[in-house]
Each structure stands twice: as C-alpha cells, then as structure tokens.
C-alpha cells in the first residue's frame, strides 16, 4: 500500500524543507494485547532501527511487499531505509510493533496538502500505510497500530487519514472499514481510495473496546487452558514451593503435559514425582504454554529469558522480593514486567499464590492450594494468598464449586480487570467473586464491572479501605474521594459491594445456587418463633418487606417443613423464602430428626416440586447437625451444556508423563483431595476464614454429586441419553445466623432490581437552551488568559460574574449577589434588588454556615438592614473580614448542595446532599458517575437518608424534585461536555414547592486531565 507522498518522491518532485526534528516522544510507547492473547510493544521508529527494518522487510512475503508498494519491491534501498527510519515526529511519523525487540509490523503517516503533496501544519490530512509480517497477520496487529497512529495524528493536529489499497488486499481494507471511524471510499486508477475522519465516534470506541475485551479475555484463557506446564524451580527433594506446585498439578489430574525444570540438573536425565525433569525450558525440546516460576527473585530474569526465547505464552511468578519489599523490589518488578512483555508473555504475580481451572478437560491446579476445589460455576480472584486460602476453605466447606481461581499477588501485569474480561463471556462462570486491596484502573474497572454485572453477578470485598495508602507492591492512582463514595459508585455500576470475606462467601453461595428474587417480599417459615422474629427484624433492617413469619411450632416434622415451603414457593405474594430451623427435642431429650439430613431431604423435595425455580430459598439453622452438608448436595434444575466441568467427558491423557494408575483421575473428578505431608504443606484448606467459623458446618468434605459413583437423577440420565443438558449441581444455601442469610438475600434483591433497571437504561436529555459552543469559547478565553501566569497549578477559580455566565450557558441561573463593604452600599444594593433581602457574610470561615450567625434573612426595610449590618459587624468582625453581601430573598424551601468534581481515579462525579452541618456530620451525600441519566439523578435525590425532607416529611410541603433533577442533569452535561470544568459547587440550592433558586456558585477550570480510558488500547506502563 503506497502513499501518494512516496509516489511523488519517486517522481523526484521537490519536497518542502523538513521541519526540525522534535524530541523522541516516549509517551507514544505502549504494550498492547493482540487478538490471540499475546502481547507486543508499539514504539516510534528511530534512526537506530535501520538494521531491524531491513531484517523485518526480508521476512515479508513478495505478495505483501507488492500490496505495500503496488509493484515488485524485493528489497529496500539505502534511501528507503533512511526515509523509513528518520522522522520529525510531527509531519512524518513511523511506529513499529515489536516482539523480542524485533519488528513484526510497521505503520507510518506523512502529512499532505490538498493536492496530496508533502506538507506541514496547518495541513490536517496525512497518508497512512502499513506492513505486517506474514507470520503475524491475523493477530490484530494492524488494528492496534491504527488506533495508536490515529491517536498520534490527533495529537499533531491531523484530522483525517487517506490511504490507497489494491482491491485484492482485502485484509487491509477490512482493517480500515472495521475501525468504526467515519469514512469515505472511492475507486481511482485501479486502487481503492479511503478517507477516514479520525475524530472518535461511538462506533469506533465500541469497536476498540470489543477488541480489547476479546484480546484480554483470550490472554487469560491462554493462562487457564495450557496444553503443557513447566514448573521452573522444582527441587530435587520433596518440599519447597516448586515441588509443592508440581505435586498439586499432578494430584489435580492435569490433562496436559507436565515438566519439571531445575538448573542444577546439568545434562543428566531425571524425574521428579514421575514427570520428566530438565535443566532448562529450552532443554525440554517440546512447546511449553505456561511456566510456573518458583526460584529466588535474583534468578527470575534468567528463567524469564529462558521461557521467552522458547515460546512460552505466559508465566506465573510465585517468587517474592518485589514491590512488596521496598524501592529496590519495585525496580526489580518493573524490569520483570518489561522483560516478559518484550517476549509477548503475560505475567500473573509476582508474589502470586497461583491459578486453578477446574474444567474437566483441563484440571489445572498451578497453585500452592493442596486441594483441588470442586468444579462449579464461581470465578474467584484475590490479591492475597492468605485471603485466597480462607475463601477456598469457606466455599469448599459449604459445597460451592469453582470454575477458576486466581491469586495474583502484586498483579504487576494481569489484574482483576483482565479476569473480568474473561469471565464476562465465559459460559462456565455464573458468579464472579473478587477480593481487591487496590484498583489499578478504576475507570476501566467500573466500565467492565457494569458490563459484566448486566449478565452475571459481580461481588467485591475491598481490603485496605482505611489505611490511606495502597498495599505494598500495588501501583494505583491516588484518589481524593472517600471510600464510601467509591463504594457508592461501584454499586451504581451494578457491583455487589460487601464488607467482609464472610459476606463475600455468603453472597456468592446464594447467587450461584439460587434464582434472583423478583422483588423484596420475603416469606419466613420455621419451627422457632424467636428465630423467625429475628429473621423478620433482619429483613426490615436490610430494607426488605417480610411477611408475617409462619410458626410451624417446635412439634413440626420434616413433612410439615416440606408442605409449608411448597406452599410458600407457590404463593404469589412473596419473592423469596427464608426457612428457619432448630433441633426438635423430644420428651426424652433426643433429637427427633437426627443431624438434619431428613429435613434437608424434605426441603429438597419441596423445591423440586415447584413448577419453576423462580424464588430463592435460604435456610437459617441453629445447631442442626448435618443439615448444611445435606443441603449442599441439593440439585437445581438450572441446565448447563454437557462437556463442561461436572459431566462425564473424559480428560485427555497427559503426554508429558505417565500417570500412576493408582493416582490417576477417575471419571471427571480426579482423586479425592489430599493434603501434602505436614513438613512441606502450605496452610490447609480447612482453616476458618472468619471468627464465626465455629458456627459453620464441620470441615469434612461434603458428598460430591459429580463424583463418578454418584447415581444421576432420572431426569439427568434421560437428558444425557437424549444428548441434551443435565441439571447442574447446586446448593440450597444454609447460614448459621439470620443476619447473614438476610444480608445475602438483600444483596440479591438489590442486584436483581439493578439488573431489571439496566435492561432499560435511562437517557441523558437534550436541552435546546444549552450553548455548548459559547461555553467552550468562554472556557478557552479564561484558560488562555491564565496560560503562563503564576496561577494555581490546580487551575483557576472563576469570579462570580464569569461563573454565572458559564452556568447560564447551560440554563443554570445564579441569583445575583451584590457586595456590601459598608452599610450605605448594602442599602444601595437592597434598593437595586428590591426588598425583602438577605445579608450574608462570605468570609471563608463563615461561608455556608448559617448556624454561626452569619446570615440575616427577610430584611424588609432599610432600617432592618442597617440594624442587621451593625449586629453582624459588632459580633463577628469588621466588614473587610466578613465580606458581607446582599441578595434578594427567594421562596422558602429545603437547602441543598449540588457538586461535581473530577477525581483522578474514578473520573467525573456528581454529588448531592442537603445543606447544613448535620448532613455533613453524618456524611449523608449521594454520588453518581458523569454523565448521569434521568434515572441516575432520580435515584440520586432519593438515596439520601434525609430524602424524606424533600417529599413532605411530617406534613411539610413536598418540594419541586423535577426541577432539582433537571438542575443535576444540567450540571452533569456541563462537566461531561467540558472536561476543563474540574469542579462545580452550587450552594445553597433552595428547592421550593415550585421551582428552585441557586444562591451561590463556584466553578474551577483547569486543563483537562488525561483520559486513559479513551485512548488507544494499551497495558499499564512500567
């Protein structure tokens, strides 16, 4: 694909003088994930790349060269090499995608004028051309390069790309047409002429994010589904981290090849735990997809180089001694990431606990967890190995299975965002559980969580909430907003936000096993009136609507529970059922229905008899031995495709080793969980995750419905015989306390409501009176005047008049305020505004503090005004200290505060609350992300604890909430349309029964902060 500027140079047309070269733009460097999950580095091409360019070109096929230059072009001349490696980084720019330091693709643009000749600014069009090595075509390299070269062009004030492509070069035509930019296409002189408008569009952004999702999901899938694994650092003797992971891999029944790597072996042949052992990855002589690195930190670079040079796709670094250990470790971590990415590899860790995939045709336990979790439909991500152990233990005890587990340690590369991309469309995962100590890219996390939550629950517990700093080893942007605000914004995105790991397990268990409730109405039944009342109170506390508890009395037998539950499930007046149970003790002191297995069978029978599983059922039990374990093997009717975890699909044999028949997996479930010898084992999975574990069921493994010897239900057997779908193993969740059960149920209710609302999202209204262009001109003028001044680096606060003018462009009227430095000027101001008036102090320590006596209202005459002025200055200070002002009175109403600010971690946030010290003291402020929809602002107004004051509390007149919501929407539009508006504060906003009045406004402008979520795809930089 040849540009017209290259053709003109070939014709020896004179070119304009070259502009002086600019400094190397290192901010253009980026690591990207490609379509197949591998990575590449994109960087500017420099004069030092001549040899790389020649080598790259020699590996390109003649056909690709023909498509690039429209003629046979077997080699580059010295003139070509000079041209393609010397750029001014303004009018001529070249980017290269590299792997292992070598070029795999290039792109360049040349600025042109209206005639297609080389030009300089202010020409705003450029011709663009690509060349991709044949071996790397189809990996999405050209699409990634187009995103980055387009961002570079926009930075250099280029607004359009032009390209000529041969009609037969369908791949390159598709790169352009699929990018989502506004484009024109024509056929001229035997070639296709394309013109692309580089202004991002909704479609180009959607295309970019869809490609990002596919690429990052694929990169995670490659880590979770390797065909071969090498454990680097497996010791000769049993024990140690490497040998523990090796043993766990084998014990889980991994279906691929397994190798041990020990650099001390030399050339001798060896076996560790029955698998081949080699001195290096290169010595294996066969492809290795995943490497588990368990060597001291100082030897990791050697291991990474060995992996990268022999085609390993990803590595899990268990080694410690990185950013968690201080400044030297942070630099070591940066070098590790850069080294791995240079080979196109992704990293989990360092300081990781490992990864697990329970899928039947993989069965990967590349972690320090001695037991392979049961197969299930929960995806679990943690940033802490210790918390990971506790969560695995809690889920295992309560019969919940996992689809995959990741403990990412310092998450220097692969993070929770990557796994959200994977789990979003992973058919084997129904629920996502995340333990996070930090969020590296909150904007992206919120976006991904919102999209994932629209199809499956995302439950998050956040550690390190109040420490004021990120955990050691975690690189995160600094946020200025309180943790409670972050939590509110996550909930707006559909994230189920819980406070403890116990609540994480409680919620995950319910969501994975039961349908979402259709509403907040809860039926309560059981054999203890007291436990029923406790459950009733807990429902009210959580905002649910409990029905009167049905007391079956202590004489109730399992059949009574069965009948009552069946009736509750059929009753249309409830949306969920809580069953409470205590042991029934006979006259002789014996427990009538044993350890609860009979009751569990009765409850299962009632659920099975329901026409459809439309209501969630939870059980609250007190000292009911065996009940929780028995309920954990209940069978739901939710179908899953055959061939997934838990079905009878046979795993493929491990080609890299010969499994011992005595320990080989049987059926789909592998050997029973085993614990390594105490001398070498990491903490066992029976550790209690919470202080309340004493009330949990015993830690013995419950029966497994997917075990080979289990008899399938008749309907399951019929479905399998017919080639259909079998019922998925699930549980009726049981809780040892009413509060825990109800809290989990309440989270499910709120999430279900969010899902229903998300299906019909709100809209951002258009207002005809908004003058966006006028506001932009005012902002540019103000910032232009301040450019180069010694103004605050955080921006400039607008004066009263300028703030009022800017807000007026968006239909927001601010009540005039006139200064009153003397009694006479106060009287003149009142005469101008008209009585009655208000006299206020605006000194910083008195502003918006009527409780301190700095406001006098309803002054109806000059005499009253002068008296009030004298009282203020006598009590509070001199006029020059108080800075008094006069303002016209407005209709009485409720004083509120509307604010918006841009936080570097989460972006623009819209906030609302009532004015006054009590609300500030209680932290009663609600928040939404910008841009806010009409539904968002309606929820914002109603989410305050003090919201009843707006709706006629205790006989007062309800205020004009539609006017308030419109104001919130207009402020949101202003901040969203103009990122230079970094802070807005409207205080007070008096909302009356009809209309509202904005009495004070502060607006701060600053150059817009960078938006990492809108740029081209890239991994976090190191």
Tab-separated table of N, CA and C in Angstrom, residues 367-450:
chain	number	residue	atom	x	y	z
A	367	UNK	N	-1.021	-23.962	41.729
A	367	UNK	CA	-1.043	-23.075	42.891
A	367	UNK	C	-0.490	-23.826	44.093
A	368	UNK	N	-0.430	-23.111	45.211
A	368	UNK	CA	0.007	-23.706	46.469
A	368	UNK	C	-1.155	-24.295	47.255
A	369	UNK	N	-2.362	-24.272	46.695
A	369	UNK	CA	-3.513	-24.876	47.365
A	369	UNK	C	-3.405	-26.389	47.271
A	370	UNK	N	-3.349	-27.113	48.393
A	370	UNK	CA	-3.124	-28.558	48.338
A	370	UNK	C	-4.322	-29.347	47.846
A	371	UNK	N	-5.515	-28.751	47.852
A	371	UNK	CA	-6.713	-29.446	47.406
A	371	UNK	C	-7.267	-28.776	46.164
A	372	UNK	N	-7.655	-29.575	45.202
A	372	UNK	CA	-8.322	-29.056	44.013
A	372	UNK	C	-9.770	-28.774	44.362
A	373	UNK	N	-10.253	-27.545	44.206
A	373	UNK	CA	-11.664	-27.272	44.517
A	373	UNK	C	-12.592	-28.087	43.623
A	374	UNK	N	-13.792	-28.320	44.115
A	374	UNK	CA	-14.792	-28.986	43.289
A	374	UNK	C	-15.139	-28.103	42.095
A	375	UNK	N	-15.496	-28.740	40.997
A	375	UNK	CA	-15.912	-27.984	39.817
A	375	UNK	C	-17.232	-27.294	40.105
A	376	UNK	N	-17.326	-26.055	39.686
A	376	UNK	CA	-18.546	-25.281	39.896
A	376	UNK	C	-18.594	-24.100	38.965
A	377	UNK	N	-19.388	-23.112	39.320
A	377	UNK	CA	-19.648	-22.014	38.400
A	377	UNK	C	-19.346	-20.658	39.022
A	378	UNK	N	-18.409	-20.627	39.974
A	378	UNK	CA	-17.967	-19.383	40.596
A	378	UNK	C	-16.543	-19.105	40.148
A	379	UNK	N	-16.289	-17.889	39.665
A	379	UNK	CA	-14.940	-17.429	39.374
A	379	UNK	C	-14.452	-16.585	40.531
A	380	UNK	N	-13.253	-16.885	41.048
A	380	UNK	CA	-12.737	-16.228	42.251
A	380	UNK	C	-11.381	-15.612	41.965
A	381	UNK	N	-11.251	-14.312	42.252
A	381	UNK	CA	-9.989	-13.584	42.086
A	381	UNK	C	-9.629	-12.933	43.408
A	382	UNK	N	-8.380	-13.090	43.838
A	382	UNK	CA	-7.913	-12.417	45.045
A	382	UNK	C	-6.545	-11.815	44.785
A	383	UNK	N	-6.216	-10.797	45.562
A	383	UNK	CA	-4.884	-10.212	45.518
A	383	UNK	C	-4.052	-10.655	46.718
A	384	UNK	N	-4.566	-11.574	47.494
A	384	UNK	CA	-3.882	-12.031	48.697
A	384	UNK	C	-3.945	-13.545	48.755
A	385	UNK	N	-2.786	-14.184	48.932
A	385	UNK	CA	-2.770	-15.628	49.064
A	385	UNK	C	-3.474	-16.100	50.320
A	386	UNK	N	-3.273	-15.391	51.430
A	386	UNK	CA	-3.907	-15.795	52.690
A	386	UNK	C	-5.419	-15.709	52.592
A	387	UNK	N	-5.917	-14.616	52.029
A	387	UNK	CA	-7.362	-14.491	51.855
A	387	UNK	C	-7.860	-15.537	50.856
A	388	UNK	N	-7.056	-15.821	49.850
A	388	UNK	CA	-7.437	-16.858	48.891
A	388	UNK	C	-7.631	-18.198	49.560
A	389	UNK	N	-6.725	-18.557	50.468
A	389	UNK	CA	-6.857	-19.818	51.205
A	389	UNK	C	-8.150	-19.826	52.014
A	390	UNK	N	-8.421	-18.702	52.698
A	390	UNK	CA	-9.633	-18.636	53.522
A	390	UNK	C	-10.889	-18.767	52.668
A	391	UNK	N	-10.906	-18.102	51.508
A	391	UNK	CA	-12.078	-18.174	50.645
A	391	UNK	C	-12.257	-19.566	50.058
A	392	UNK	N	-11.156	-20.186	49.643
A	392	UNK	CA	-11.255	-21.559	49.146
A	392	UNK	C	-11.812	-22.482	50.216
A	393	UNK	N	-11.353	-22.281	51.450
A	393	UNK	CA	-11.833	-23.123	52.544
A	393	UNK	C	-13.322	-22.915	52.792
A	394	UNK	N	-13.747	-21.640	52.858
A	394	UNK	CA	-15.147	-21.360	53.124
A	394	UNK	C	-16.065	-21.906	52.041
A	395	UNK	N	-15.691	-21.727	50.793
A	395	UNK	CA	-16.517	-22.234	49.699
A	395	UNK	C	-16.520	-23.758	49.675
A	396	UNK	N	-15.370	-24.359	49.949
A	396	UNK	CA	-15.279	-25.826	49.940
A	396	UNK	C	-16.157	-26.434	51.025
A	397	UNK	N	-16.101	-25.866	52.229
A	397	UNK	CA	-16.887	-26.408	53.339
A	397	UNK	C	-18.371	-26.357	53.051
A	398	UNK	N	-18.789	-25.357	52.306
A	398	UNK	CA	-20.218	-25.152	52.115
A	398	UNK	C	-20.703	-25.668	50.771
A	399	UNK	N	-19.868	-26.491	50.139
A	399	UNK	CA	-20.318	-27.222	48.966
A	399	UNK	C	-20.330	-26.427	47.677
A	400	UNK	N	-19.687	-25.266	47.643
A	400	UNK	CA	-19.676	-24.452	46.427
A	400	UNK	C	-18.456	-24.796	45.589
A	401	UNK	N	-18.648	-24.998	44.292
A	401	UNK	CA	-17.549	-25.297	43.394
A	401	UNK	C	-17.109	-24.067	42.627
A	402	UNK	N	-15.897	-24.131	42.077
A	402	UNK	CA	-15.311	-23.022	41.336
A	402	UNK	C	-15.109	-23.404	39.880
A	403	UNK	N	-15.222	-22.396	39.010
A	403	UNK	CA	-14.798	-22.592	37.623
A	403	UNK	C	-13.318	-22.292	37.498
A	404	UNK	N	-12.857	-21.237	38.173
A	404	UNK	CA	-11.444	-20.878	38.147
A	404	UNK	C	-11.122	-20.031	39.367
A	405	UNK	N	-9.840	-20.035	39.719
A	405	UNK	CA	-9.358	-19.293	40.884
A	405	UNK	C	-8.012	-18.686	40.530
A	406	UNK	N	-7.831	-17.422	40.918
A	406	UNK	CA	-6.578	-16.735	40.662
A	406	UNK	C	-6.216	-15.922	41.886
A	407	UNK	N	-4.995	-16.080	42.357
A	407	UNK	CA	-4.459	-15.215	43.393
A	407	UNK	C	-3.254	-14.510	42.791
A	408	UNK	N	-3.398	-13.222	42.481
A	408	UNK	CA	-2.466	-12.523	41.593
A	408	UNK	C	-1.328	-11.821	42.306
A	409	UNK	N	-1.291	-11.840	43.643
A	409	UNK	CA	-0.173	-11.208	44.330
A	409	UNK	C	-0.089	-9.722	44.031
A	410	UNK	N	1.073	-9.299	43.528
A	410	UNK	CA	1.280	-7.870	43.256
A	410	UNK	C	0.574	-7.400	41.997
A	411	UNK	N	-0.022	-8.308	41.238
A	411	UNK	CA	-0.733	-8.043	39.983
A	411	UNK	C	-0.028	-6.982	39.147
A	412	UNK	N	1.280	-7.211	38.925
A	412	UNK	CA	2.071	-6.266	38.140
A	412	UNK	C	1.604	-6.195	36.697
A	413	UNK	N	1.011	-7.269	36.189
A	413	UNK	CA	0.545	-7.281	34.799
A	413	UNK	C	-0.925	-7.693	34.760
A	414	UNK	N	-1.197	-8.979	34.842
A	414	UNK	CA	-2.580	-9.460	34.799
A	414	UNK	C	-3.289	-9.057	36.097
A	415	UNK	N	-4.470	-8.464	35.940
A	415	UNK	CA	-5.203	-7.932	37.089
A	415	UNK	C	-6.636	-8.424	37.076
A	416	UNK	N	-7.403	-7.936	38.051
A	416	UNK	CA	-8.815	-8.273	38.096
A	416	UNK	C	-9.564	-7.813	36.864
A	417	UNK	N	-9.138	-6.715	36.239
A	417	UNK	CA	-9.786	-6.255	35.008
A	417	UNK	C	-9.676	-7.302	33.906
A	418	UNK	N	-8.505	-7.926	33.785
A	418	UNK	CA	-8.322	-8.944	32.752
A	418	UNK	C	-9.259	-10.127	32.983
A	419	UNK	N	-9.410	-10.533	34.233
A	419	UNK	CA	-10.276	-11.679	34.506
A	419	UNK	C	-11.750	-11.321	34.366
A	420	UNK	N	-12.109	-10.056	34.628
A	420	UNK	CA	-13.472	-9.637	34.313
A	420	UNK	C	-13.741	-9.759	32.816
A	421	UNK	N	-12.747	-9.404	32.004
A	421	UNK	CA	-12.906	-9.565	30.555
A	421	UNK	C	-13.142	-11.028	30.203
A	422	UNK	N	-12.415	-11.929	30.859
A	422	UNK	CA	-12.560	-13.367	30.586
A	422	UNK	C	-13.905	-13.894	31.068
A	423	UNK	N	-14.263	-13.573	32.309
A	423	UNK	CA	-15.480	-14.134	32.884
A	423	UNK	C	-16.739	-13.560	32.249
A	424	UNK	N	-16.630	-12.390	31.635
A	424	UNK	CA	-17.801	-11.759	31.022
A	424	UNK	C	-18.507	-12.705	30.059
A	425	UNK	N	-17.765	-13.371	29.213
A	425	UNK	CA	-18.412	-14.284	28.264
A	425	UNK	C	-17.963	-15.727	28.447
A	426	UNK	N	-17.472	-16.054	29.650
A	426	UNK	CA	-17.106	-17.445	29.939
A	426	UNK	C	-18.369	-18.233	30.280
A	427	UNK	N	-18.759	-19.207	29.455
A	427	UNK	CA	-20.004	-19.929	29.722
A	427	UNK	C	-19.938	-20.804	30.970
A	428	UNK	N	-18.736	-21.049	31.490
A	428	UNK	CA	-18.611	-21.887	32.670
A	428	UNK	C	-18.676	-21.121	33.980
A	429	UNK	N	-18.828	-19.800	33.930
A	429	UNK	CA	-18.848	-18.983	35.145
A	429	UNK	C	-20.160	-18.217	35.227
A	430	UNK	N	-20.866	-18.384	36.346
A	430	UNK	CA	-22.130	-17.691	36.570
A	430	UNK	C	-22.006	-16.544	37.556
A	431	UNK	N	-21.030	-16.615	38.461
A	431	UNK	CA	-20.861	-15.612	39.511
A	431	UNK	C	-19.379	-15.270	39.612
A	432	UNK	N	-19.067	-13.982	39.794
A	432	UNK	CA	-17.687	-13.517	39.925
A	432	UNK	C	-17.494	-12.969	41.335
A	433	UNK	N	-16.508	-13.499	42.052
A	433	UNK	CA	-16.158	-13.023	43.386
A	433	UNK	C	-14.757	-12.423	43.330
A	434	UNK	N	-14.598	-11.209	43.869
A	434	UNK	CA	-13.317	-10.514	43.821
A	434	UNK	C	-12.949	-10.018	45.210
A	435	UNK	N	-11.727	-10.366	45.655
A	435	UNK	CA	-11.152	-9.714	46.836
A	435	UNK	C	-10.056	-8.782	46.330
A	436	UNK	N	-10.258	-7.465	46.502
A	436	UNK	CA	-9.340	-6.465	45.975
A	436	UNK	C	-8.780	-5.633	47.116
A	437	UNK	N	-7.481	-5.408	47.078
A	437	UNK	CA	-6.866	-4.483	48.021
A	437	UNK	C	-6.598	-3.136	47.365
A	438	UNK	N	-6.622	-3.107	46.048
A	438	UNK	CA	-6.463	-1.858	45.302
A	438	UNK	C	-7.073	-2.067	43.933
A	439	UNK	N	-7.410	-0.951	43.283
A	439	UNK	CA	-7.954	-0.980	41.929
A	439	UNK	C	-7.036	-0.128	41.064
A	440	UNK	N	-6.270	-0.781	40.199
A	440	UNK	CA	-5.248	-0.077	39.439
A	440	UNK	C	-5.813	0.897	38.429
A	441	UNK	N	-6.909	0.544	37.768
A	441	UNK	CA	-7.539	1.409	36.767
A	441	UNK	C	-9.036	1.476	37.080
A	442	UNK	N	-9.423	2.355	38.018
A	442	UNK	CA	-10.823	2.357	38.464
A	442	UNK	C	-11.820	2.664	37.355
A	443	UNK	N	-11.481	3.577	36.429
A	443	UNK	CA	-12.411	3.882	35.344
A	443	UNK	C	-12.718	2.618	34.541
A	444	UNK	N	-11.649	1.902	34.187
A	444	UNK	CA	-11.834	0.692	33.396
A	444	UNK	C	-12.558	-0.364	34.211
A	445	UNK	N	-12.194	-0.492	35.489
A	445	UNK	CA	-12.855	-1.497	36.326
A	445	UNK	C	-14.351	-1.233	36.398
A	446	UNK	N	-14.732	0.033	36.591
A	446	UNK	CA	-16.158	0.367	36.673
A	446	UNK	C	-16.861	0.031	35.368
A	447	UNK	N	-16.211	0.348	34.255
A	447	UNK	CA	-16.826	0.055	32.950
A	447	UNK	C	-16.991	-1.448	32.743
A	448	UNK	N	-15.949	-2.218	33.050
A	448	UNK	CA	-16.022	-3.661	32.852
A	448	UNK	C	-16.997	-4.305	33.831
A	449	UNK	N	-16.988	-3.820	35.075
A	449	UNK	CA	-17.898	-4.388	36.068
A	449	UNK	C	-19.351	-4.138	35.686
A	450	UNK	N	-19.647	-2.945	35.166
A	450	UNK	CA	-21.014	-2.640	34.759
A	450	UNK	C	-21.457	-3.589	33.637
